[in-house]
PDB file of C-alpha atoms in Angstrom:
ATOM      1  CA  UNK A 135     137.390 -46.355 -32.217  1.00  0.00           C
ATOM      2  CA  UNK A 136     134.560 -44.656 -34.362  1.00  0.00           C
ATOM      3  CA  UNK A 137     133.700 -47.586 -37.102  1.00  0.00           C
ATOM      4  CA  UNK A 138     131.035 -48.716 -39.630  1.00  0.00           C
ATOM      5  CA  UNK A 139     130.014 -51.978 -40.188  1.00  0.00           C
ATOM      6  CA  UNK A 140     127.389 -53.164 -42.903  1.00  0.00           C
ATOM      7  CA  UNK A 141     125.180 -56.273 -43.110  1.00  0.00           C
ATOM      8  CA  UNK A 142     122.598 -57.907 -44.931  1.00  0.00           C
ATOM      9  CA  UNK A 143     124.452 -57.939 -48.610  1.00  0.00           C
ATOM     10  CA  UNK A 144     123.686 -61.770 -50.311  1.00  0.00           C
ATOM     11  CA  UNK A 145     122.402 -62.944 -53.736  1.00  0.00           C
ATOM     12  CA  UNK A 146     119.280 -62.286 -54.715  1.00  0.00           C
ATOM     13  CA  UNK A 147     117.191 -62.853 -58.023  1.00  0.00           C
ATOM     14  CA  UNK A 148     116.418 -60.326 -60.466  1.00  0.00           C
ATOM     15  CA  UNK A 149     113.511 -58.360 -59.402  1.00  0.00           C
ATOM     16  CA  UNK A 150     114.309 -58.757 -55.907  1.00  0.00           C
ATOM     17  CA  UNK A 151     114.770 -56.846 -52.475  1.00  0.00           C
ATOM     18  CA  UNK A 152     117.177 -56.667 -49.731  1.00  0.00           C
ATOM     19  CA  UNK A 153     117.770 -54.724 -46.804  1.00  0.00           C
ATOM     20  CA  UNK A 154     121.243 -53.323 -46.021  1.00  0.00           C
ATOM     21  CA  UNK A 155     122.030 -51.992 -42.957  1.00  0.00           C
ATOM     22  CA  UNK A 156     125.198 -50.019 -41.089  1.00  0.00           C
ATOM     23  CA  UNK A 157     125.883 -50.208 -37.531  1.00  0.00           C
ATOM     24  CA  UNK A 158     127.773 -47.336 -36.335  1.00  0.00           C
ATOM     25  CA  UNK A 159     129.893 -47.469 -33.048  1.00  0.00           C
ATOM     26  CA  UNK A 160     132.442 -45.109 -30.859  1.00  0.00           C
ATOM     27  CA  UNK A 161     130.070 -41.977 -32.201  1.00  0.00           C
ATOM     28  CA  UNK A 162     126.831 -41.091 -32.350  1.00  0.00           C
ATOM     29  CA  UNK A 163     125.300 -41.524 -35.528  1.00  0.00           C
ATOM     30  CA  UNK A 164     122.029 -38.590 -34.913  1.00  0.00           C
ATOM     31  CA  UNK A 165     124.865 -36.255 -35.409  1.00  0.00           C
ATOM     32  CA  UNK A 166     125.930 -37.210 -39.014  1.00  0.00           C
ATOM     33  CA  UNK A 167     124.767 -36.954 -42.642  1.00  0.00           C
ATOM     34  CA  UNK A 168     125.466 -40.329 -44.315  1.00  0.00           C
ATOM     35  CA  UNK A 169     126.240 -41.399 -47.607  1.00  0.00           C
ATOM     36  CA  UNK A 170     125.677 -44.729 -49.296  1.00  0.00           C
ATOM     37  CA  UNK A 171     128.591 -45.486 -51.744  1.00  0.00           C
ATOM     38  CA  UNK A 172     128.652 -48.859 -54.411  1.00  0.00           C
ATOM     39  CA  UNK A 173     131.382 -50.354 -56.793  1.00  0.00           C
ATOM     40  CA  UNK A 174     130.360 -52.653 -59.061  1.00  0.00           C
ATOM     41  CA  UNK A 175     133.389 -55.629 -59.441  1.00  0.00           C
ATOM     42  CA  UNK A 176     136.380 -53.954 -60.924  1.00  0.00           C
ATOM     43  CA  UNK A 177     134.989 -50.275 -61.369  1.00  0.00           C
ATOM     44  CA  UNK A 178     134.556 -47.417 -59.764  1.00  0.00           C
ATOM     45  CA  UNK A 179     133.326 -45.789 -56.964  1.00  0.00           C
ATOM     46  CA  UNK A 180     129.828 -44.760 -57.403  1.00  0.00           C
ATOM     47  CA  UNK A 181     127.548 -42.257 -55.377  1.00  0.00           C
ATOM     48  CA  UNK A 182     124.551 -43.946 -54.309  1.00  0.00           C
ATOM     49  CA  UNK A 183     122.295 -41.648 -51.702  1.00  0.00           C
ATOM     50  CA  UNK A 184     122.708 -39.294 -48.336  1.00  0.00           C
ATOM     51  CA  UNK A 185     120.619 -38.706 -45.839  1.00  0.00           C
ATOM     52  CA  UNK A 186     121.142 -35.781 -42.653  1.00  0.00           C
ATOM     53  CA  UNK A 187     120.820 -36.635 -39.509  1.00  0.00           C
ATOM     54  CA  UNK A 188     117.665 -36.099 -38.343  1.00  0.00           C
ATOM     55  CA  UNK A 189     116.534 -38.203 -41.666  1.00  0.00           C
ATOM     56  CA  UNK A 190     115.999 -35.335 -43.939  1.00  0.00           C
ATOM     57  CA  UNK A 191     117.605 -33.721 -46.511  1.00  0.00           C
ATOM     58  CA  UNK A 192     117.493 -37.115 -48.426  1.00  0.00           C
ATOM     59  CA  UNK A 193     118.261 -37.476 -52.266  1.00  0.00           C
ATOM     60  CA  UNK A 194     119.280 -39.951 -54.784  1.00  0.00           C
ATOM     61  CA  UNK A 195     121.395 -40.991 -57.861  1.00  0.00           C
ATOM     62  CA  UNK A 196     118.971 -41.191 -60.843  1.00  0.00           C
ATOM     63  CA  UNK A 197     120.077 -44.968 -61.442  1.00  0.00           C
ATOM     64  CA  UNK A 198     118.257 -45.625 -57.690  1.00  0.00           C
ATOM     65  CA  UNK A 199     115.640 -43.440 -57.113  1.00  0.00           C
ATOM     66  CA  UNK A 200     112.213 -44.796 -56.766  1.00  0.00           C
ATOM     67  CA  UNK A 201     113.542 -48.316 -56.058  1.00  0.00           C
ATOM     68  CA  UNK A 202     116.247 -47.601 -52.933  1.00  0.00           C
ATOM     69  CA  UNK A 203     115.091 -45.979 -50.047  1.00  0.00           C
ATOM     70  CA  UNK A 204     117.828 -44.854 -47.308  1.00  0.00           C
ATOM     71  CA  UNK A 205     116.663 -44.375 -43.884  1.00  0.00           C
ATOM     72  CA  UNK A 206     118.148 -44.235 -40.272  1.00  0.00           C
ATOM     73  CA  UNK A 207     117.191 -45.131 -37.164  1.00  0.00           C
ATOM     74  CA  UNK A 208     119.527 -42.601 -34.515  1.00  0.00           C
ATOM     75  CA  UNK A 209     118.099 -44.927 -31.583  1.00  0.00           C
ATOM     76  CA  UNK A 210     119.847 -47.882 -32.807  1.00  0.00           C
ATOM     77  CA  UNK A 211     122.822 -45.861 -34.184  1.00  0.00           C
ATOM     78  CA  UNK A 212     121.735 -47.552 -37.744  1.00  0.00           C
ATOM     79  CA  UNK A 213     121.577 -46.522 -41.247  1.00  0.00           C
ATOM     80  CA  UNK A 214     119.806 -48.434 -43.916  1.00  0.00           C
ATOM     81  CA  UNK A 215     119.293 -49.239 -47.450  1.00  0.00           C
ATOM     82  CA  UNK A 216     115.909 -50.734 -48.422  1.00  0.00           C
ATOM     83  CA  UNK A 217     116.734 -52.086 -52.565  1.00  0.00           C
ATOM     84  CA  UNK A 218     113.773 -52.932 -54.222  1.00  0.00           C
ATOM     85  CA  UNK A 219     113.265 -53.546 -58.027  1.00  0.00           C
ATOM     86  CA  UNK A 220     117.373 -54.927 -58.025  1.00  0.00           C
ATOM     87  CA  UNK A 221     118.885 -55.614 -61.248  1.00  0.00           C
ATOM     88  CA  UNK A 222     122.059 -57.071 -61.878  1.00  0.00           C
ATOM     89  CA  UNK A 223     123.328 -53.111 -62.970  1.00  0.00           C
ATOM     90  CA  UNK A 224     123.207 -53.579 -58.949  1.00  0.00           C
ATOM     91  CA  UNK A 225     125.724 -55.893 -57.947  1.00  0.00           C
ATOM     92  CA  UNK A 226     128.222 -54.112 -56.328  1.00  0.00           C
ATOM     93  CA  UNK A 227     129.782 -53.598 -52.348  1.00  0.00           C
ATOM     94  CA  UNK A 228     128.423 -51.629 -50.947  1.00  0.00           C
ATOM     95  CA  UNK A 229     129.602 -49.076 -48.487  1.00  0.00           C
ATOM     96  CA  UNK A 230     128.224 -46.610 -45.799  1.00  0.00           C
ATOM     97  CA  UNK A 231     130.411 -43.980 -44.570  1.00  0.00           C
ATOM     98  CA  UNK A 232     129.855 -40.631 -42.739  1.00  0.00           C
ATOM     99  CA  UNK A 233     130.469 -36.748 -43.114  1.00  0.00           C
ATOM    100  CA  UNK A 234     132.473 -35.426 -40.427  1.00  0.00           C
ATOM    101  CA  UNK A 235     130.458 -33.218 -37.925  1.00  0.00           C
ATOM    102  CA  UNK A 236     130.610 -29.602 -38.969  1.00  0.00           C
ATOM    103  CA  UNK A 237     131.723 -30.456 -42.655  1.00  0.00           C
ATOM    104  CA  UNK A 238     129.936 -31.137 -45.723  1.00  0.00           C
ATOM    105  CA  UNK A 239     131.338 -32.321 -48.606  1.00  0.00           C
ATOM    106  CA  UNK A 240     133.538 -35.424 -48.036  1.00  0.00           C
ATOM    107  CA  UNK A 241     133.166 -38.493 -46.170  1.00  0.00           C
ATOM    108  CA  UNK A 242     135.852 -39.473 -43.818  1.00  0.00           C
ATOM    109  CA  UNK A 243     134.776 -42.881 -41.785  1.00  0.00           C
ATOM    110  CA  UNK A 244     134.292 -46.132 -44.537  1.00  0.00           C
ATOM    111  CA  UNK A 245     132.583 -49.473 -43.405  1.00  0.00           C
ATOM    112  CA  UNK A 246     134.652 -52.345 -44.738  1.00  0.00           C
ATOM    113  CA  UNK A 247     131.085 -52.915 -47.428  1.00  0.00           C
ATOM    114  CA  UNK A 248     128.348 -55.228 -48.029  1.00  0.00           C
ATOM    115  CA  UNK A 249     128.303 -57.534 -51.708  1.00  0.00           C
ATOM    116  CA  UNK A 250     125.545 -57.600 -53.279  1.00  0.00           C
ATOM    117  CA  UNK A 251     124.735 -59.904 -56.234  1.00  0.00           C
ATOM    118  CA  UNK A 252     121.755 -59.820 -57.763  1.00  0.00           C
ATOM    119  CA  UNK A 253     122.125 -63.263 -60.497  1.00  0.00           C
ATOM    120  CA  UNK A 254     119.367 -65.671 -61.133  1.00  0.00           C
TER     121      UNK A 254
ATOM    122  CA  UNK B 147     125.054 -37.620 -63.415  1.00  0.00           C
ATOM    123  CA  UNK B 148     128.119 -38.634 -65.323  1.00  0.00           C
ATOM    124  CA  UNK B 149     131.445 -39.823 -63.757  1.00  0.00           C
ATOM    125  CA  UNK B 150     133.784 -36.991 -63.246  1.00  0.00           C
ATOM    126  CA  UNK B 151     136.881 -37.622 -66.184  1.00  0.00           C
ATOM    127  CA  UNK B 152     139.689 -39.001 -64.627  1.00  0.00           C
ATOM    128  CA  UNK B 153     142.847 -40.291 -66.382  1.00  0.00           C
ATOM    129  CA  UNK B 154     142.945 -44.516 -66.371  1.00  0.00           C
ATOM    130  CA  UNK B 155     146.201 -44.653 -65.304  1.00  0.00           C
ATOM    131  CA  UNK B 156     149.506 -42.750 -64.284  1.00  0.00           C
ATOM    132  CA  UNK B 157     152.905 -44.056 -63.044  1.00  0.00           C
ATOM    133  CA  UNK B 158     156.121 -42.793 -61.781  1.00  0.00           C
ATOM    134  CA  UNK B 159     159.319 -43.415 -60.371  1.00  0.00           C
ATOM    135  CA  UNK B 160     159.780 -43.484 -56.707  1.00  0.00           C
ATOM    136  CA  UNK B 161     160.644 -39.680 -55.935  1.00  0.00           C
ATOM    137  CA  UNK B 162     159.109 -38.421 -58.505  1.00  0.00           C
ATOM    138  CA  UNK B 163     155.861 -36.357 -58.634  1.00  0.00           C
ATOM    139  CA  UNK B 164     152.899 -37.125 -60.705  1.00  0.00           C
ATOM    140  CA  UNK B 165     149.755 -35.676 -60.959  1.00  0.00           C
ATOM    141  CA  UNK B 166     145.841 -36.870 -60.881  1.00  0.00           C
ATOM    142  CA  UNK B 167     143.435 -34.488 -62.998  1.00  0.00           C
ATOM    143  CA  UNK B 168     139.393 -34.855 -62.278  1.00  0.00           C
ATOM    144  CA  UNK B 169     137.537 -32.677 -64.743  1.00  0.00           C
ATOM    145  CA  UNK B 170     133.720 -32.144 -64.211  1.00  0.00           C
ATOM    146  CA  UNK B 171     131.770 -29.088 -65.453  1.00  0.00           C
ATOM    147  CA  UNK B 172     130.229 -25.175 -63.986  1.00  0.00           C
ATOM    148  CA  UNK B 173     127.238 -27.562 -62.218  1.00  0.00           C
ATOM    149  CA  UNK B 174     129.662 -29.697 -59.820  1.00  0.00           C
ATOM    150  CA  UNK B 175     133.929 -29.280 -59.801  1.00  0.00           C
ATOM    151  CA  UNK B 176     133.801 -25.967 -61.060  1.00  0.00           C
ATOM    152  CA  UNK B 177     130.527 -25.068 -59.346  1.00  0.00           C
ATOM    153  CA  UNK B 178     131.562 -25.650 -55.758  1.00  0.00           C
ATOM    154  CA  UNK B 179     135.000 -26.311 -53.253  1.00  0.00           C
ATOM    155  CA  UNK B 180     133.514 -29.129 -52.207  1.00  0.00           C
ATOM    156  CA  UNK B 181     136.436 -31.543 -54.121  1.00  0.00           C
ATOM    157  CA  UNK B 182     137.901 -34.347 -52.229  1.00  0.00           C
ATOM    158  CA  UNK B 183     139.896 -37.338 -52.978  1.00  0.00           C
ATOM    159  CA  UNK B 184     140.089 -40.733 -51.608  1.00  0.00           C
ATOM    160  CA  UNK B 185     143.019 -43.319 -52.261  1.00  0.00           C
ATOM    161  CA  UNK B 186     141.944 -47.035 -52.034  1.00  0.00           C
ATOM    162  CA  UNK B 187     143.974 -50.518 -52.060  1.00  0.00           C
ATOM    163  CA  UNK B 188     142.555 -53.301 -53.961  1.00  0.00           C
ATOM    164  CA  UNK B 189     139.983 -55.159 -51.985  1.00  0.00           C
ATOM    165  CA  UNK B 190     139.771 -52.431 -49.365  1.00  0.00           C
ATOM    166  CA  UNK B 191     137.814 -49.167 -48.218  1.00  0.00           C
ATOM    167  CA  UNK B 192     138.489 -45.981 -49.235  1.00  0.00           C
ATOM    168  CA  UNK B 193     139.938 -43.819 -47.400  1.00  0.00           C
ATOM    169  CA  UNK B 194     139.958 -39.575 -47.995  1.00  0.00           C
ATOM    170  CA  UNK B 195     143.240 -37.861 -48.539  1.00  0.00           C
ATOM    171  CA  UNK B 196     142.235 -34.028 -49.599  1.00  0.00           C
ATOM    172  CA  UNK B 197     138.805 -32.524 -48.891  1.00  0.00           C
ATOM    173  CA  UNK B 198     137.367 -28.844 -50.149  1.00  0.00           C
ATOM    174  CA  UNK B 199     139.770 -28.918 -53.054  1.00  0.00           C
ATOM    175  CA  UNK B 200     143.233 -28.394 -51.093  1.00  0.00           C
ATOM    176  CA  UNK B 201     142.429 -29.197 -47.152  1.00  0.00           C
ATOM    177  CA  UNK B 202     144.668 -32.120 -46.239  1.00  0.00           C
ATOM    178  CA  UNK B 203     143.253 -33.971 -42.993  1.00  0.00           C
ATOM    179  CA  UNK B 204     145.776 -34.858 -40.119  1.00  0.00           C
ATOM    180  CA  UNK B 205     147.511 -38.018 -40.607  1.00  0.00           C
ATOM    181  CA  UNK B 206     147.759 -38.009 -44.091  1.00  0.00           C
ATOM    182  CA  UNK B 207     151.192 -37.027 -45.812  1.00  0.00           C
ATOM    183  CA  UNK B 208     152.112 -33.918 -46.614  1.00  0.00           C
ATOM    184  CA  UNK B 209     153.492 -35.485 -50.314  1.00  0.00           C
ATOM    185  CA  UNK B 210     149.451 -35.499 -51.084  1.00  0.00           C
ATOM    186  CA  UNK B 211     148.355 -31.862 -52.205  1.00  0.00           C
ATOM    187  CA  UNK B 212     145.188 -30.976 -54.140  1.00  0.00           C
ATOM    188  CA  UNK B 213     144.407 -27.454 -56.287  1.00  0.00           C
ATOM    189  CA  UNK B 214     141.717 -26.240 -58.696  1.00  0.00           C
ATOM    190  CA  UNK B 215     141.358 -24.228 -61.838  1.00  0.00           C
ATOM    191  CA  UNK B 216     137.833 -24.237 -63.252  1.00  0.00           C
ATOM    192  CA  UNK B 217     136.412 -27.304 -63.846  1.00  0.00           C
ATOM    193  CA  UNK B 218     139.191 -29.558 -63.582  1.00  0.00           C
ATOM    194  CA  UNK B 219     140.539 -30.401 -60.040  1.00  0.00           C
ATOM    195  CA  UNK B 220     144.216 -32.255 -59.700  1.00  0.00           C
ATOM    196  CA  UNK B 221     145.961 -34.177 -57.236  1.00  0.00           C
ATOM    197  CA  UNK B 222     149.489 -34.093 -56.799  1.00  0.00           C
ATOM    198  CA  UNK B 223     152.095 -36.637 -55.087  1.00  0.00           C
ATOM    199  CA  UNK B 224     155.039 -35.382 -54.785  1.00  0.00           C
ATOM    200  CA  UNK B 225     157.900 -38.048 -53.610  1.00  0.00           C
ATOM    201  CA  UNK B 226     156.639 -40.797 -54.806  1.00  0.00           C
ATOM    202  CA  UNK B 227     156.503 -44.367 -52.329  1.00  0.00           C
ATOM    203  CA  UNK B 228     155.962 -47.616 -53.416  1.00  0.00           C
ATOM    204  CA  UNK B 229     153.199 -47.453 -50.634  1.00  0.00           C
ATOM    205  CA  UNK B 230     151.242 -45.076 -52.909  1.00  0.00           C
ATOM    206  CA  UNK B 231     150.526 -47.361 -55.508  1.00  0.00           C
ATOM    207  CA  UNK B 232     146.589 -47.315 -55.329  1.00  0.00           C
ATOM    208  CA  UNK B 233     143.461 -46.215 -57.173  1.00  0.00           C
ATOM    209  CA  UNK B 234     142.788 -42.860 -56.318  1.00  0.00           C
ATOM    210  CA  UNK B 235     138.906 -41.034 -57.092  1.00  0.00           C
ATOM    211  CA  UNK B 236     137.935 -37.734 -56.993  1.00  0.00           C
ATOM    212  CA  UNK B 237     134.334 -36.354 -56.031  1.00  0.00           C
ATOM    213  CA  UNK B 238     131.949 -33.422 -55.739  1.00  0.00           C
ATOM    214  CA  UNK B 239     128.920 -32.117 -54.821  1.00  0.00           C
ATOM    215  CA  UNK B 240     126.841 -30.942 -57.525  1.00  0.00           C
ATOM    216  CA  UNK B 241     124.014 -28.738 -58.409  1.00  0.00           C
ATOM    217  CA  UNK B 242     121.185 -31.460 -57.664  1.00  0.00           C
ATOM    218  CA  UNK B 243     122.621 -31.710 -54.337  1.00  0.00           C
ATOM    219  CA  UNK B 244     123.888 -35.398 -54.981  1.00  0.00           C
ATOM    220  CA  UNK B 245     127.944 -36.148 -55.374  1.00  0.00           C
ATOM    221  CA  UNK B 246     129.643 -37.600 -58.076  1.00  0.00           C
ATOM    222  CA  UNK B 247     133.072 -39.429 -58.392  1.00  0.00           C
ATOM    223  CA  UNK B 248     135.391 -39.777 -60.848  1.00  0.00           C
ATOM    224  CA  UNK B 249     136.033 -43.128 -62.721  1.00  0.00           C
ATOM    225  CA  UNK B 250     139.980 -43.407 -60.485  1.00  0.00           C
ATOM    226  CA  UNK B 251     142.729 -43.806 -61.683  1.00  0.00           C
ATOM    227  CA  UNK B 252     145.375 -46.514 -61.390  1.00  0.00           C
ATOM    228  CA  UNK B 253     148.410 -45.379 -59.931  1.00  0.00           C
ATOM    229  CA  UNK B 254     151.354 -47.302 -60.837  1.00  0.00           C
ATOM    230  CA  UNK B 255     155.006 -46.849 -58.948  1.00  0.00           C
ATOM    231  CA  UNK B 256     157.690 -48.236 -61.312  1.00  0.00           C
TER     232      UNK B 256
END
């Protein structure tokens, strides 16, 4: 069964970092572009980052970039999340989940998410 | 990068049809066929149920149809289930190659 699972969510203070990551298994994750997707409680779904698989083509929503860096590592079959500068605008699940192979614009395996809560 | 416009909330009646509208503008919906739509249950993943605007994956019901015109894209369920009562968000890719969603709307089935 091709799944996602993610790791490493937790509370952190204001100002903080944390590391998510997303374990992929039944496929090979070198062959994918990835997305990183958040909700905040009770909102909406909320585009986060992508990244192809051989790590390029990387970009960013404007509420992230230059404090969340997305990165993968194809040996491990891993995607990650480095969150730096974290606010509490950045409490939220969040999820990983993968382009089909051959496709482009929609993302058809979810992980089950990560929560983050960034609260002093 | 704002939200795509989605209506808070729509309901029906079980057999009924309703539909979902996701308006966005010339620089992402009406820009590009890359329009899907994913249905999620409270406390649970999404999961996509139309991709490039009217492509239904297998395994998904044929009561789930999407269509375009311009910038506003629209889901339709026709037959309405109890089982369909769910948040449902539209997306795109945009212009500054990033993706957007709508804010989802609340399905209710009276």
């Amino acid at each position: 069964e091709e799944q996602l699972v993610e790791s490493g969510g937790g509370l952190v203070q204001p100002g903080g970092s944390l590391r998510l990551s997303c374990a992929a298994s039944g496929f090979t994750l070198s062959t994918y572009w990835m997305h990183w997707v958040r909700q905040a409680p009770g909102k909406g779904l909320v585009w986060v980052s992508r990244i192809k698989g051989d790590g390029s083509g990387i970009t960013y929503a404007d509420s992230v970039k230059g404090r969340f860096t997305i990165s993968r590592d194809n040996a491990k079959n891993t995607l990650y999340l480095q969150m730096n500068s974290l606010t509490a605008e950045d409490t939220a699940v969040y999820y990983c989940a993968r382009v089909p192979a051959g496709y482009f614009g929609y993302m058809d395996v979810w992980g089950k998410g990560t929560t983050v809560t960034v609260s002093s | 990068q704002s939200a795509l416009t989605q209506p808070a909330s729509v309901s029906g009646s079980p057999g009924q049809s309703i539909s979902i509208s996701c308006t966005g503008a010339s620089s992402d919906v009406g820009g590009y066929n890359h329009v899907s739509w994913y249905q999620q249950y409270p406390g649970k993943a999404p999961k996509f149920m139309i991709y490039d605007v009217n492509k239904r994956p297998s395994g998904v019901s044929d009561r789930f149809s999407g269509s375009k015109s311009g910038n506003t894209a629209s889901l339709t369920i026709s037959g309405l289930q109890a089982e369909d009562e769910a948040d449902y968000y539209c997306s795109s890719y945009t212009t500054s190659s990033t993706w957007v969603f709508g804010g989802g709307t609340k399905l209710t089935v009276l």
